[in-house]
Short mmCIF file of N, CA and C and ligand atoms in Angstrom, two decimals:
data_model
loop_
_atom_site.label_atom_id
_atom_site.label_comp_id
_atom_site.label_asym_id
_atom_site.label_seq_id
_atom_site.Cartn_x
_atom_site.Cartn_y
_atom_site.Cartn_z
N MET A 1392 -58.47 -20.42 25.04
CA MET A 1392 -58.01 -19.35 24.22
C MET A 1392 -57.02 -18.56 25.14
N GLN A 1393 -56.01 -18.13 24.67
CA GLN A 1393 -55.02 -17.39 25.46
C GLN A 1393 -55.45 -15.71 25.18
N TYR A 1394 -55.53 -15.33 26.28
CA TYR A 1394 -55.91 -13.79 26.44
C TYR A 1394 -54.59 -12.87 26.47
N VAL A 1395 -54.71 -11.64 26.34
CA VAL A 1395 -53.77 -10.65 26.08
C VAL A 1395 -53.95 -9.47 26.80
N LEU A 1396 -53.41 -9.15 27.98
CA LEU A 1396 -53.66 -7.98 28.47
C LEU A 1396 -52.85 -6.96 27.75
N VAL A 1397 -53.66 -5.58 27.87
CA VAL A 1397 -53.39 -4.27 26.88
C VAL A 1397 -53.65 -3.22 27.62
N SER A 1398 -52.73 -2.32 27.42
CA SER A 1398 -52.77 -0.83 27.88
C SER A 1398 -54.21 -0.31 27.65
N SER A 1399 -55.15 -0.02 28.44
CA SER A 1399 -56.41 0.65 27.92
C SER A 1399 -56.06 1.76 27.05
N CYS A 1400 -54.83 2.71 27.32
CA CYS A 1400 -54.69 4.01 26.54
C CYS A 1400 -54.70 3.48 24.98
N LEU A 1401 -54.13 2.35 24.70
CA LEU A 1401 -53.86 1.72 23.19
C LEU A 1401 -55.05 1.50 22.95
N LEU A 1402 -56.02 1.18 23.47
CA LEU A 1402 -57.48 0.84 22.83
C LEU A 1402 -58.38 2.35 22.91
N GLY A 1403 -57.54 3.40 22.95
CA GLY A 1403 -58.50 4.77 22.63
C GLY A 1403 -59.19 5.25 24.06
N LYS A 1404 -59.09 4.54 25.02
CA LYS A 1404 -59.84 4.99 26.06
C LYS A 1404 -59.21 6.00 26.72
N PRO A 1405 -59.71 6.89 27.07
CA PRO A 1405 -59.08 8.32 27.63
C PRO A 1405 -58.74 8.37 29.07
N VAL A 1406 -57.64 7.56 29.34
CA VAL A 1406 -57.19 7.29 30.39
C VAL A 1406 -55.70 8.03 30.80
N ARG A 1407 -55.34 8.50 30.02
CA ARG A 1407 -53.94 9.13 30.23
C ARG A 1407 -53.81 10.32 30.97
N TYR A 1408 -52.61 10.55 31.65
CA TYR A 1408 -52.21 11.51 32.43
C TYR A 1408 -53.11 13.01 31.79
N ASP A 1409 -52.88 13.03 30.55
CA ASP A 1409 -53.53 14.23 30.01
C ASP A 1409 -54.87 14.03 29.55
N GLY A 1410 -55.73 12.95 30.07
CA GLY A 1410 -56.96 12.83 29.71
C GLY A 1410 -57.66 12.35 28.27
N ARG A 1411 -56.22 11.86 27.69
CA ARG A 1411 -56.36 11.38 26.16
C ARG A 1411 -56.14 9.77 26.11
N GLY A 1412 -56.59 9.13 25.16
CA GLY A 1412 -55.96 7.80 24.83
C GLY A 1412 -54.91 7.90 23.61
N VAL A 1413 -54.31 6.80 23.18
CA VAL A 1413 -53.37 7.09 22.02
C VAL A 1413 -53.74 5.57 21.37
N PRO A 1414 -55.03 5.57 20.71
CA PRO A 1414 -55.47 4.64 20.14
C PRO A 1414 -54.65 3.94 18.92
N ASN A 1415 -54.57 2.70 18.78
CA ASN A 1415 -53.55 1.84 18.18
C ASN A 1415 -54.40 1.15 16.96
N GLY A 1416 -53.94 1.43 15.80
CA GLY A 1416 -54.76 0.64 14.71
C GLY A 1416 -53.96 -0.74 13.90
N ASP A 1417 -53.03 -1.06 14.74
CA ASP A 1417 -52.37 -1.90 14.23
C ASP A 1417 -52.96 -3.38 13.76
N ALA A 1418 -52.90 -3.98 12.71
CA ALA A 1418 -53.75 -5.04 12.46
C ALA A 1418 -53.95 -6.25 13.47
N VAL A 1419 -52.68 -6.49 14.31
CA VAL A 1419 -52.76 -7.69 15.10
C VAL A 1419 -53.41 -7.36 16.08
N LEU A 1420 -53.58 -6.06 16.62
CA LEU A 1420 -54.53 -5.69 17.70
C LEU A 1420 -56.04 -5.86 17.19
N ALA A 1421 -56.16 -5.23 16.20
CA ALA A 1421 -57.81 -5.50 15.45
C ALA A 1421 -58.12 -6.96 15.49
N ARG A 1422 -57.21 -7.79 15.20
CA ARG A 1422 -57.48 -9.29 15.31
C ARG A 1422 -57.85 -9.79 16.52
N TRP A 1423 -56.79 -9.28 17.50
CA TRP A 1423 -57.27 -9.87 18.80
C TRP A 1423 -58.56 -9.34 19.37
N LEU A 1424 -58.82 -8.01 19.15
CA LEU A 1424 -60.08 -7.29 19.18
C LEU A 1424 -61.28 -8.30 18.86
N ASP A 1425 -60.98 -8.80 17.30
CA ASP A 1425 -62.23 -9.39 16.84
C ASP A 1425 -62.29 -10.89 17.56
N GLU A 1426 -61.29 -11.31 17.95
CA GLU A 1426 -61.15 -12.65 18.52
C GLU A 1426 -61.64 -12.40 19.95
N GLY A 1427 -61.84 -11.40 20.61
CA GLY A 1427 -62.29 -11.57 21.86
C GLY A 1427 -61.29 -11.71 22.90
N ARG A 1428 -59.76 -11.60 22.49
CA ARG A 1428 -58.87 -11.87 23.44
C ARG A 1428 -58.05 -10.82 24.41
N VAL A 1429 -58.84 -9.39 24.05
CA VAL A 1429 -57.94 -8.44 24.82
C VAL A 1429 -58.49 -8.32 25.90
N VAL A 1430 -57.61 -8.14 26.94
CA VAL A 1430 -58.48 -7.37 28.37
C VAL A 1430 -57.44 -6.28 28.56
N ALA A 1431 -58.36 -5.40 28.74
CA ALA A 1431 -57.84 -4.10 28.98
C ALA A 1431 -57.46 -3.76 30.49
N VAL A 1432 -56.44 -3.22 30.50
CA VAL A 1432 -56.09 -2.31 32.04
C VAL A 1432 -55.34 -1.09 32.12
N CYS A 1433 -55.78 -0.46 32.71
CA CYS A 1433 -54.84 0.93 32.94
C CYS A 1433 -54.44 0.81 34.54
N PRO A 1434 -53.15 0.78 34.86
CA PRO A 1434 -52.99 0.39 36.22
C PRO A 1434 -53.21 1.54 36.81
N GLU A 1435 -52.72 2.75 36.39
CA GLU A 1435 -52.74 3.97 37.10
C GLU A 1435 -54.12 4.49 37.56
N VAL A 1436 -54.93 4.14 36.72
CA VAL A 1436 -56.49 4.14 37.18
C VAL A 1436 -56.87 3.16 38.15
N ALA A 1437 -56.40 2.01 37.99
CA ALA A 1437 -56.92 0.77 38.85
C ALA A 1437 -56.02 1.08 40.21
N GLY A 1438 -55.12 1.70 40.06
CA GLY A 1438 -54.20 1.94 41.54
C GLY A 1438 -55.15 3.26 42.20
N GLY A 1439 -55.85 3.84 41.69
CA GLY A 1439 -56.63 5.03 42.34
C GLY A 1439 -56.20 6.30 41.64
N MET A 1440 -55.46 6.56 40.68
CA MET A 1440 -55.20 7.78 40.13
C MET A 1440 -56.28 8.53 39.49
N PRO A 1441 -56.26 9.79 39.49
CA PRO A 1441 -57.78 10.55 38.64
C PRO A 1441 -57.17 10.60 37.22
N VAL A 1442 -58.11 10.91 36.45
CA VAL A 1442 -58.12 11.29 35.23
C VAL A 1442 -58.37 12.69 34.89
N PRO A 1443 -57.96 13.98 34.63
CA PRO A 1443 -56.39 13.69 34.26
C PRO A 1443 -55.58 13.92 35.47
N ARG A 1444 -54.08 13.75 35.36
CA ARG A 1444 -53.33 13.62 36.67
C ARG A 1444 -51.91 14.18 36.36
N PRO A 1445 -51.60 14.94 37.21
CA PRO A 1445 -50.05 15.22 36.72
C PRO A 1445 -49.05 14.18 36.23
N PRO A 1446 -47.97 14.48 35.32
CA PRO A 1446 -47.22 13.35 34.78
C PRO A 1446 -46.23 12.95 36.09
N ALA A 1447 -45.85 11.74 35.96
CA ALA A 1447 -45.12 11.01 37.11
C ALA A 1447 -44.20 10.42 36.39
N GLU A 1448 -43.11 10.43 37.03
CA GLU A 1448 -41.73 9.67 36.67
C GLU A 1448 -41.06 8.99 37.88
N ILE A 1449 -40.55 7.83 37.65
CA ILE A 1449 -39.77 7.05 38.48
C ILE A 1449 -38.52 7.88 39.19
N GLU A 1450 -38.16 8.31 40.20
CA GLU A 1450 -37.02 9.18 40.49
C GLU A 1450 -35.88 8.93 40.13
N PRO A 1451 -35.05 10.08 39.70
CA PRO A 1451 -33.64 9.84 39.13
C PRO A 1451 -32.88 8.71 39.51
N GLY A 1452 -32.16 7.88 38.92
CA GLY A 1452 -31.07 6.97 39.15
C GLY A 1452 -31.69 5.76 39.86
N LYS A 1453 -33.03 5.55 39.83
CA LYS A 1453 -33.70 4.46 40.73
C LYS A 1453 -34.46 3.94 39.31
N ASP A 1454 -35.02 2.62 39.71
CA ASP A 1454 -35.49 1.87 38.77
C ASP A 1454 -36.89 1.23 39.22
N ALA A 1455 -37.74 0.58 38.47
CA ALA A 1455 -38.84 -0.03 39.12
C ALA A 1455 -38.70 -1.16 40.00
N ALA A 1456 -37.87 -1.92 39.91
CA ALA A 1456 -37.43 -2.95 40.99
C ALA A 1456 -37.38 -2.39 42.31
N ALA A 1457 -36.56 -1.33 42.40
CA ALA A 1457 -36.52 -0.49 43.42
C ALA A 1457 -37.78 -0.01 44.13
N VAL A 1458 -38.49 0.69 43.01
CA VAL A 1458 -39.90 1.07 43.61
C VAL A 1458 -40.68 -0.14 44.23
N LEU A 1459 -40.66 -1.34 43.50
CA LEU A 1459 -41.29 -2.70 43.98
C LEU A 1459 -41.22 -2.91 45.46
N ALA A 1460 -39.42 -2.73 45.56
CA ALA A 1460 -38.93 -3.17 46.81
C ALA A 1460 -39.05 -2.23 48.02
N GLY A 1461 -39.49 -0.91 47.57
CA GLY A 1461 -39.83 0.06 48.44
C GLY A 1461 -38.58 1.00 48.75
N HIS A 1462 -37.69 0.79 47.74
CA HIS A 1462 -36.52 1.54 47.93
C HIS A 1462 -36.45 2.83 47.11
N ALA A 1463 -37.42 3.25 46.18
CA ALA A 1463 -37.52 4.30 45.41
C ALA A 1463 -39.13 4.71 45.29
N ARG A 1464 -38.92 6.00 44.98
CA ARG A 1464 -40.26 6.48 44.42
C ARG A 1464 -40.65 6.63 43.31
N VAL A 1465 -42.13 6.87 43.06
CA VAL A 1465 -42.67 7.40 41.88
C VAL A 1465 -43.11 8.89 42.13
N VAL A 1466 -42.74 9.75 41.33
CA VAL A 1466 -43.17 11.50 41.95
C VAL A 1466 -43.57 11.88 40.74
N ALA A 1467 -44.70 12.62 41.12
CA ALA A 1467 -45.51 13.70 40.18
C ALA A 1467 -44.94 15.17 39.83
N THR A 1468 -45.14 15.66 38.64
CA THR A 1468 -44.46 16.81 38.67
C THR A 1468 -44.59 18.06 39.79
N THR A 1469 -45.81 17.58 40.41
CA THR A 1469 -46.18 18.43 41.69
C THR A 1469 -45.29 18.21 42.66
N GLY A 1470 -44.52 17.22 42.88
CA GLY A 1470 -43.86 16.84 43.87
C GLY A 1470 -44.37 15.82 44.87
N GLU A 1471 -45.81 15.39 44.38
CA GLU A 1471 -46.44 14.66 45.16
C GLU A 1471 -45.76 13.07 45.24
N ASP A 1472 -45.63 12.35 46.21
CA ASP A 1472 -45.33 10.89 46.14
C ASP A 1472 -46.29 10.16 45.61
N VAL A 1473 -46.46 9.52 44.61
CA VAL A 1473 -47.56 8.62 43.88
C VAL A 1473 -47.08 7.06 43.87
N THR A 1474 -46.06 6.74 44.53
CA THR A 1474 -45.67 5.43 44.77
C THR A 1474 -46.89 4.37 44.98
N ALA A 1475 -47.43 4.86 46.10
CA ALA A 1475 -48.45 3.73 46.54
C ALA A 1475 -49.47 3.69 45.42
N PRO A 1476 -50.22 4.28 44.81
CA PRO A 1476 -51.06 4.23 43.80
C PRO A 1476 -50.27 3.34 42.59
N PHE A 1477 -49.36 3.68 42.19
CA PHE A 1477 -48.42 2.95 41.21
C PHE A 1477 -48.30 1.50 41.40
N VAL A 1478 -47.92 1.18 42.69
CA VAL A 1478 -47.84 -0.04 43.20
C VAL A 1478 -48.79 -0.77 43.27
N ARG A 1479 -49.90 -0.24 43.84
CA ARG A 1479 -51.30 -0.85 43.86
C ARG A 1479 -51.68 -1.31 42.38
N GLY A 1480 -51.58 -0.32 41.62
CA GLY A 1480 -51.95 -0.35 40.20
C GLY A 1480 -51.42 -1.79 39.36
N ALA A 1481 -49.91 -1.69 39.81
CA ALA A 1481 -49.06 -2.94 39.17
C ALA A 1481 -49.89 -4.24 39.74
N ARG A 1482 -50.14 -4.39 40.78
CA ARG A 1482 -50.66 -5.48 41.51
C ARG A 1482 -51.95 -5.68 40.92
N GLU A 1483 -53.02 -4.84 40.64
CA GLU A 1483 -54.16 -4.88 40.19
C GLU A 1483 -54.24 -5.44 38.77
N ALA A 1484 -53.10 -5.04 38.00
CA ALA A 1484 -52.76 -5.57 36.59
C ALA A 1484 -52.46 -7.07 36.75
N LEU A 1485 -51.62 -7.29 37.61
CA LEU A 1485 -51.24 -8.42 37.84
C LEU A 1485 -52.35 -9.61 38.12
N ALA A 1486 -53.30 -9.19 39.10
CA ALA A 1486 -54.29 -9.95 39.24
C ALA A 1486 -55.45 -10.09 38.27
N ALA A 1487 -55.43 -9.20 37.22
CA ALA A 1487 -56.25 -9.38 36.16
C ALA A 1487 -55.64 -10.28 35.15
N THR A 1488 -54.35 -10.90 35.19
CA THR A 1488 -53.90 -11.83 34.55
C THR A 1488 -54.27 -13.01 35.01
N GLN A 1489 -54.59 -13.31 36.25
CA GLN A 1489 -54.30 -14.55 36.91
C GLN A 1489 -55.78 -15.25 36.73
N GLY A 1490 -56.68 -14.62 36.86
CA GLY A 1490 -58.12 -15.48 36.38
C GLY A 1490 -58.09 -16.12 35.22
N ARG A 1491 -57.65 -15.29 33.99
CA ARG A 1491 -57.58 -16.28 32.78
C ARG A 1491 -56.29 -16.61 32.23
N GLY A 1492 -55.39 -17.05 33.16
CA GLY A 1492 -54.13 -17.61 32.86
C GLY A 1492 -53.33 -16.83 31.89
N ILE A 1493 -53.43 -15.55 32.01
CA ILE A 1493 -52.83 -14.57 30.77
C ILE A 1493 -51.44 -14.52 30.81
N ARG A 1494 -50.64 -14.72 29.79
CA ARG A 1494 -49.24 -14.94 29.96
C ARG A 1494 -48.30 -13.91 28.93
N MET A 1495 -49.17 -12.93 28.42
CA MET A 1495 -48.62 -11.92 27.73
C MET A 1495 -49.26 -10.64 27.71
N ALA A 1496 -48.56 -9.53 27.43
CA ALA A 1496 -49.18 -8.30 27.62
C ALA A 1496 -48.33 -7.11 26.51
N VAL A 1497 -49.45 -6.43 25.98
CA VAL A 1497 -48.69 -5.36 25.17
C VAL A 1497 -49.14 -4.09 25.88
N LEU A 1498 -48.10 -3.23 26.32
CA LEU A 1498 -48.34 -1.95 27.18
C LEU A 1498 -47.56 -0.95 26.50
N LYS A 1499 -47.99 0.30 26.88
CA LYS A 1499 -47.70 1.64 26.30
C LYS A 1499 -46.28 1.77 26.60
N GLU A 1500 -45.32 2.07 25.50
CA GLU A 1500 -44.04 2.05 25.82
C GLU A 1500 -43.72 3.81 26.58
N GLY A 1501 -42.83 3.91 27.34
CA GLY A 1501 -42.31 5.14 27.84
C GLY A 1501 -43.02 5.48 29.05
N SER A 1502 -44.16 4.55 29.52
CA SER A 1502 -44.93 5.07 30.76
C SER A 1502 -44.06 4.61 31.74
N PRO A 1503 -44.39 5.33 33.09
CA PRO A 1503 -43.78 4.86 34.23
C PRO A 1503 -44.62 3.50 34.85
N SER A 1504 -45.66 3.17 34.37
CA SER A 1504 -46.19 2.14 35.01
C SER A 1504 -46.04 1.03 33.67
N CYS A 1505 -46.15 1.40 32.35
CA CYS A 1505 -46.38 0.37 31.35
C CYS A 1505 -45.11 0.24 30.45
N GLY A 1506 -44.14 1.12 30.57
CA GLY A 1506 -43.01 1.07 29.62
C GLY A 1506 -42.22 -0.42 29.82
N SER A 1507 -41.93 -0.87 28.69
CA SER A 1507 -41.01 -2.18 28.52
C SER A 1507 -39.64 -1.99 28.14
N GLY A 1508 -39.36 -1.06 27.34
CA GLY A 1508 -38.07 -0.78 26.72
C GLY A 1508 -37.30 0.54 27.36
N TYR A 1509 -38.18 1.67 27.43
CA TYR A 1509 -37.68 2.80 28.12
C TYR A 1509 -38.75 3.17 29.14
N VAL A 1510 -37.98 4.28 29.88
CA VAL A 1510 -38.71 5.24 30.75
C VAL A 1510 -38.32 6.31 30.63
N TYR A 1511 -38.73 7.31 31.20
CA TYR A 1511 -38.00 8.80 31.42
C TYR A 1511 -37.40 8.81 32.74
N ASP A 1512 -36.18 9.71 32.70
CA ASP A 1512 -35.08 9.78 33.55
C ASP A 1512 -35.41 10.44 35.00
N GLY A 1513 -36.70 10.80 34.93
CA GLY A 1513 -36.82 11.36 36.42
C GLY A 1513 -36.85 12.92 36.77
N HIS A 1514 -36.31 13.45 35.82
CA HIS A 1514 -36.24 14.99 35.68
C HIS A 1514 -37.30 15.55 35.13
N PHE A 1515 -38.30 14.91 34.38
CA PHE A 1515 -39.36 15.72 33.86
C PHE A 1515 -38.68 16.64 32.77
N ALA A 1516 -37.57 16.10 31.89
CA ALA A 1516 -36.93 16.81 30.78
C ALA A 1516 -37.05 16.43 29.65
N GLY A 1517 -37.93 15.40 29.52
CA GLY A 1517 -38.15 14.47 28.52
C GLY A 1517 -37.27 13.54 27.84
N ARG A 1518 -36.02 13.06 28.84
CA ARG A 1518 -34.98 12.37 28.59
C ARG A 1518 -35.39 10.83 28.75
N ARG A 1519 -35.13 9.96 27.75
CA ARG A 1519 -35.36 8.43 27.95
C ARG A 1519 -34.21 8.01 28.51
N ARG A 1520 -34.46 6.71 29.43
CA ARG A 1520 -33.28 6.08 29.55
C ARG A 1520 -33.93 4.48 29.52
N PRO A 1521 -33.21 3.56 29.29
CA PRO A 1521 -33.52 2.30 29.14
C PRO A 1521 -33.89 2.11 30.38
N GLY A 1522 -35.16 1.08 30.53
CA GLY A 1522 -35.77 0.55 31.73
C GLY A 1522 -37.14 0.20 31.54
N VAL A 1523 -37.93 -0.33 32.46
CA VAL A 1523 -39.15 -0.61 32.50
C VAL A 1523 -40.17 0.15 33.41
N GLY A 1524 -41.44 0.15 33.28
CA GLY A 1524 -42.37 0.81 34.29
C GLY A 1524 -42.70 -0.23 35.28
N VAL A 1525 -43.56 0.05 36.40
CA VAL A 1525 -43.52 -0.49 37.36
C VAL A 1525 -44.42 -1.69 37.22
N THR A 1526 -45.28 -1.47 36.74
CA THR A 1526 -46.50 -2.58 36.24
C THR A 1526 -45.38 -3.69 35.26
N ALA A 1527 -44.79 -3.10 34.29
CA ALA A 1527 -44.20 -4.20 33.48
C ALA A 1527 -43.12 -4.95 34.39
N GLU A 1528 -42.45 -4.28 35.25
CA GLU A 1528 -41.33 -5.01 36.05
C GLU A 1528 -42.31 -6.18 36.89
N LEU A 1529 -43.35 -6.01 37.37
CA LEU A 1529 -43.97 -7.00 38.20
C LEU A 1529 -44.54 -8.16 37.33
N LEU A 1530 -45.19 -7.64 36.11
CA LEU A 1530 -45.72 -8.61 35.40
C LEU A 1530 -44.41 -9.69 34.79
N ARG A 1531 -43.30 -9.21 34.37
CA ARG A 1531 -42.13 -9.80 33.98
C ARG A 1531 -41.59 -10.73 35.11
N ARG A 1532 -41.76 -10.31 36.34
CA ARG A 1532 -41.26 -11.07 37.37
C ARG A 1532 -42.11 -12.24 37.41
N ALA A 1533 -43.52 -12.04 37.08
CA ALA A 1533 -44.50 -12.97 37.25
C ALA A 1533 -44.39 -14.09 36.04
N GLY A 1534 -43.39 -13.92 35.01
CA GLY A 1534 -43.41 -14.86 34.28
C GLY A 1534 -43.89 -14.30 32.75
N LEU A 1535 -44.62 -13.09 32.61
CA LEU A 1535 -45.19 -12.95 31.61
C LEU A 1535 -44.01 -12.19 30.55
N GLN A 1536 -44.67 -12.53 29.26
CA GLN A 1536 -43.88 -11.87 28.21
C GLN A 1536 -44.51 -10.34 27.85
N VAL A 1537 -43.69 -9.42 28.24
CA VAL A 1537 -44.19 -7.86 27.92
C VAL A 1537 -43.55 -7.15 26.83
N PHE A 1538 -44.48 -6.74 25.77
CA PHE A 1538 -44.09 -6.15 24.71
C PHE A 1538 -44.80 -4.65 24.62
N SER A 1539 -44.23 -3.94 24.07
CA SER A 1539 -44.68 -2.57 23.49
C SER A 1539 -45.55 -2.73 22.26
N GLU A 1540 -46.20 -1.28 21.99
CA GLU A 1540 -46.82 -1.03 20.91
C GLU A 1540 -46.05 -0.96 19.65
N LYS A 1541 -44.80 -1.06 19.75
CA LYS A 1541 -44.16 -0.84 18.61
C LYS A 1541 -43.62 -2.51 18.11
N GLN A 1542 -44.15 -3.56 18.90
CA GLN A 1542 -43.65 -4.77 18.81
C GLN A 1542 -44.85 -5.59 18.32
N TRP A 1543 -45.58 -5.18 17.47
CA TRP A 1543 -46.79 -6.15 17.47
C TRP A 1543 -46.70 -7.22 16.77
N THR A 1544 -45.69 -7.26 15.73
CA THR A 1544 -45.21 -8.60 14.87
C THR A 1544 -44.59 -9.71 15.95
N GLU A 1545 -43.80 -8.88 16.90
CA GLU A 1545 -43.03 -9.91 17.85
C GLU A 1545 -44.42 -10.63 18.79
N ALA A 1546 -45.13 -9.45 19.06
CA ALA A 1546 -46.15 -9.96 20.22
C ALA A 1546 -47.19 -11.23 19.44
N GLY A 1547 -47.64 -10.83 18.10
CA GLY A 1547 -48.24 -11.90 17.40
C GLY A 1547 -47.50 -13.26 17.54
N ALA A 1548 -46.30 -13.17 16.91
CA ALA A 1548 -45.35 -14.63 17.17
C ALA A 1548 -45.39 -15.10 18.50
N CYS A 1549 -45.42 -14.34 19.45
CA CYS A 1549 -45.43 -15.08 20.96
C CYS A 1549 -46.76 -15.56 21.28
N LEU A 1550 -47.79 -14.86 20.82
CA LEU A 1550 -49.09 -15.57 21.02
C LEU A 1550 -49.20 -16.87 20.19
N ALA A 1551 -48.88 -16.90 18.82
CA ALA A 1551 -48.77 -18.07 18.16
C ALA A 1551 -47.95 -19.18 19.09
N ASP A 1552 -46.88 -18.87 19.56
CA ASP A 1552 -46.22 -20.01 20.14
C ASP A 1552 -46.92 -20.47 21.26
N LEU A 1553 -47.84 -19.39 21.98
CA LEU A 1553 -48.29 -20.01 23.41
C LEU A 1553 -49.25 -20.62 23.08
N GLU A 1554 -50.18 -20.27 21.97
CA GLU A 1554 -51.20 -21.13 21.46
C GLU A 1554 -50.92 -22.72 21.03
N ASP A 1555 -49.77 -22.72 20.37
CA ASP A 1555 -49.21 -23.88 19.91
C ASP A 1555 -49.00 -24.98 21.22
N GLY A 1556 -48.09 -24.19 22.12
CA GLY A 1556 -47.62 -24.87 23.35
C GLY A 1556 -48.81 -25.33 24.24
N ASN A 1557 -49.93 -24.68 24.12
CA ASN A 1557 -50.97 -24.92 24.56
C ASN A 1557 -51.90 -25.68 24.00
N GLY A 1558 -51.91 -26.08 22.85
CA GLY A 1558 -52.75 -26.83 22.14
C GLY A 1558 -54.12 -26.15 22.11
N ARG A 1559 -54.16 -25.01 21.95
CA ARG A 1559 -55.52 -24.36 22.20
C ARG A 1559 -56.57 -24.91 23.28
FE1 SF4 B 2198 -52.77 3.77 31.84
FE2 SF4 B 2198 -50.39 2.41 31.20
FE3 SF4 B 2198 -51.89 4.07 29.55
FE4 SF4 B 2198 -50.62 4.97 31.43
S1 SF4 B 2198 -49.74 4.02 29.52
S2 SF4 B 2198 -52.57 5.72 30.76
S3 SF4 B 2198 -50.74 3.46 33.01
S4 SF4 B 2198 -52.62 2.09 30.37
#
């Protein structure tokens, strides 16, 4: 069976920076949960960040690839450099995919770890920019398909393709 990595907060786990979850009721996710194929991960908690924690963003003008290369930082609203736990969390998420041969993920959009279509611009002003979070970048580099919670239909189709290709 193909397992799918899913952001813990989308499963309602209270792991976000604000101490809350963002439970998602999509039918695709409900089916995957019934089928027992969901593997939950919160990269930031896995990397050692507390709950709650100050919001953080990739610094202005930089991207997740630069963070992974050691050329950019992830910074909290307090000014604290939280790059190390973010990178550690991304590696933990990747490690979670390896034992089960996981090839796809659905991660929370907009997060500096989990975003796959946009992140925030680093000025803590609520402005989005196209880009990905640190974990999404590392997973994509490893060949995983990464979707957001706005793409359940596409994610469902991807899973069907993977299962057809694998002959279950
Ligand atoms: Fe954790 Fe990702 Fe959800 Fe943030 S978006 S709380 S890092 S699972």
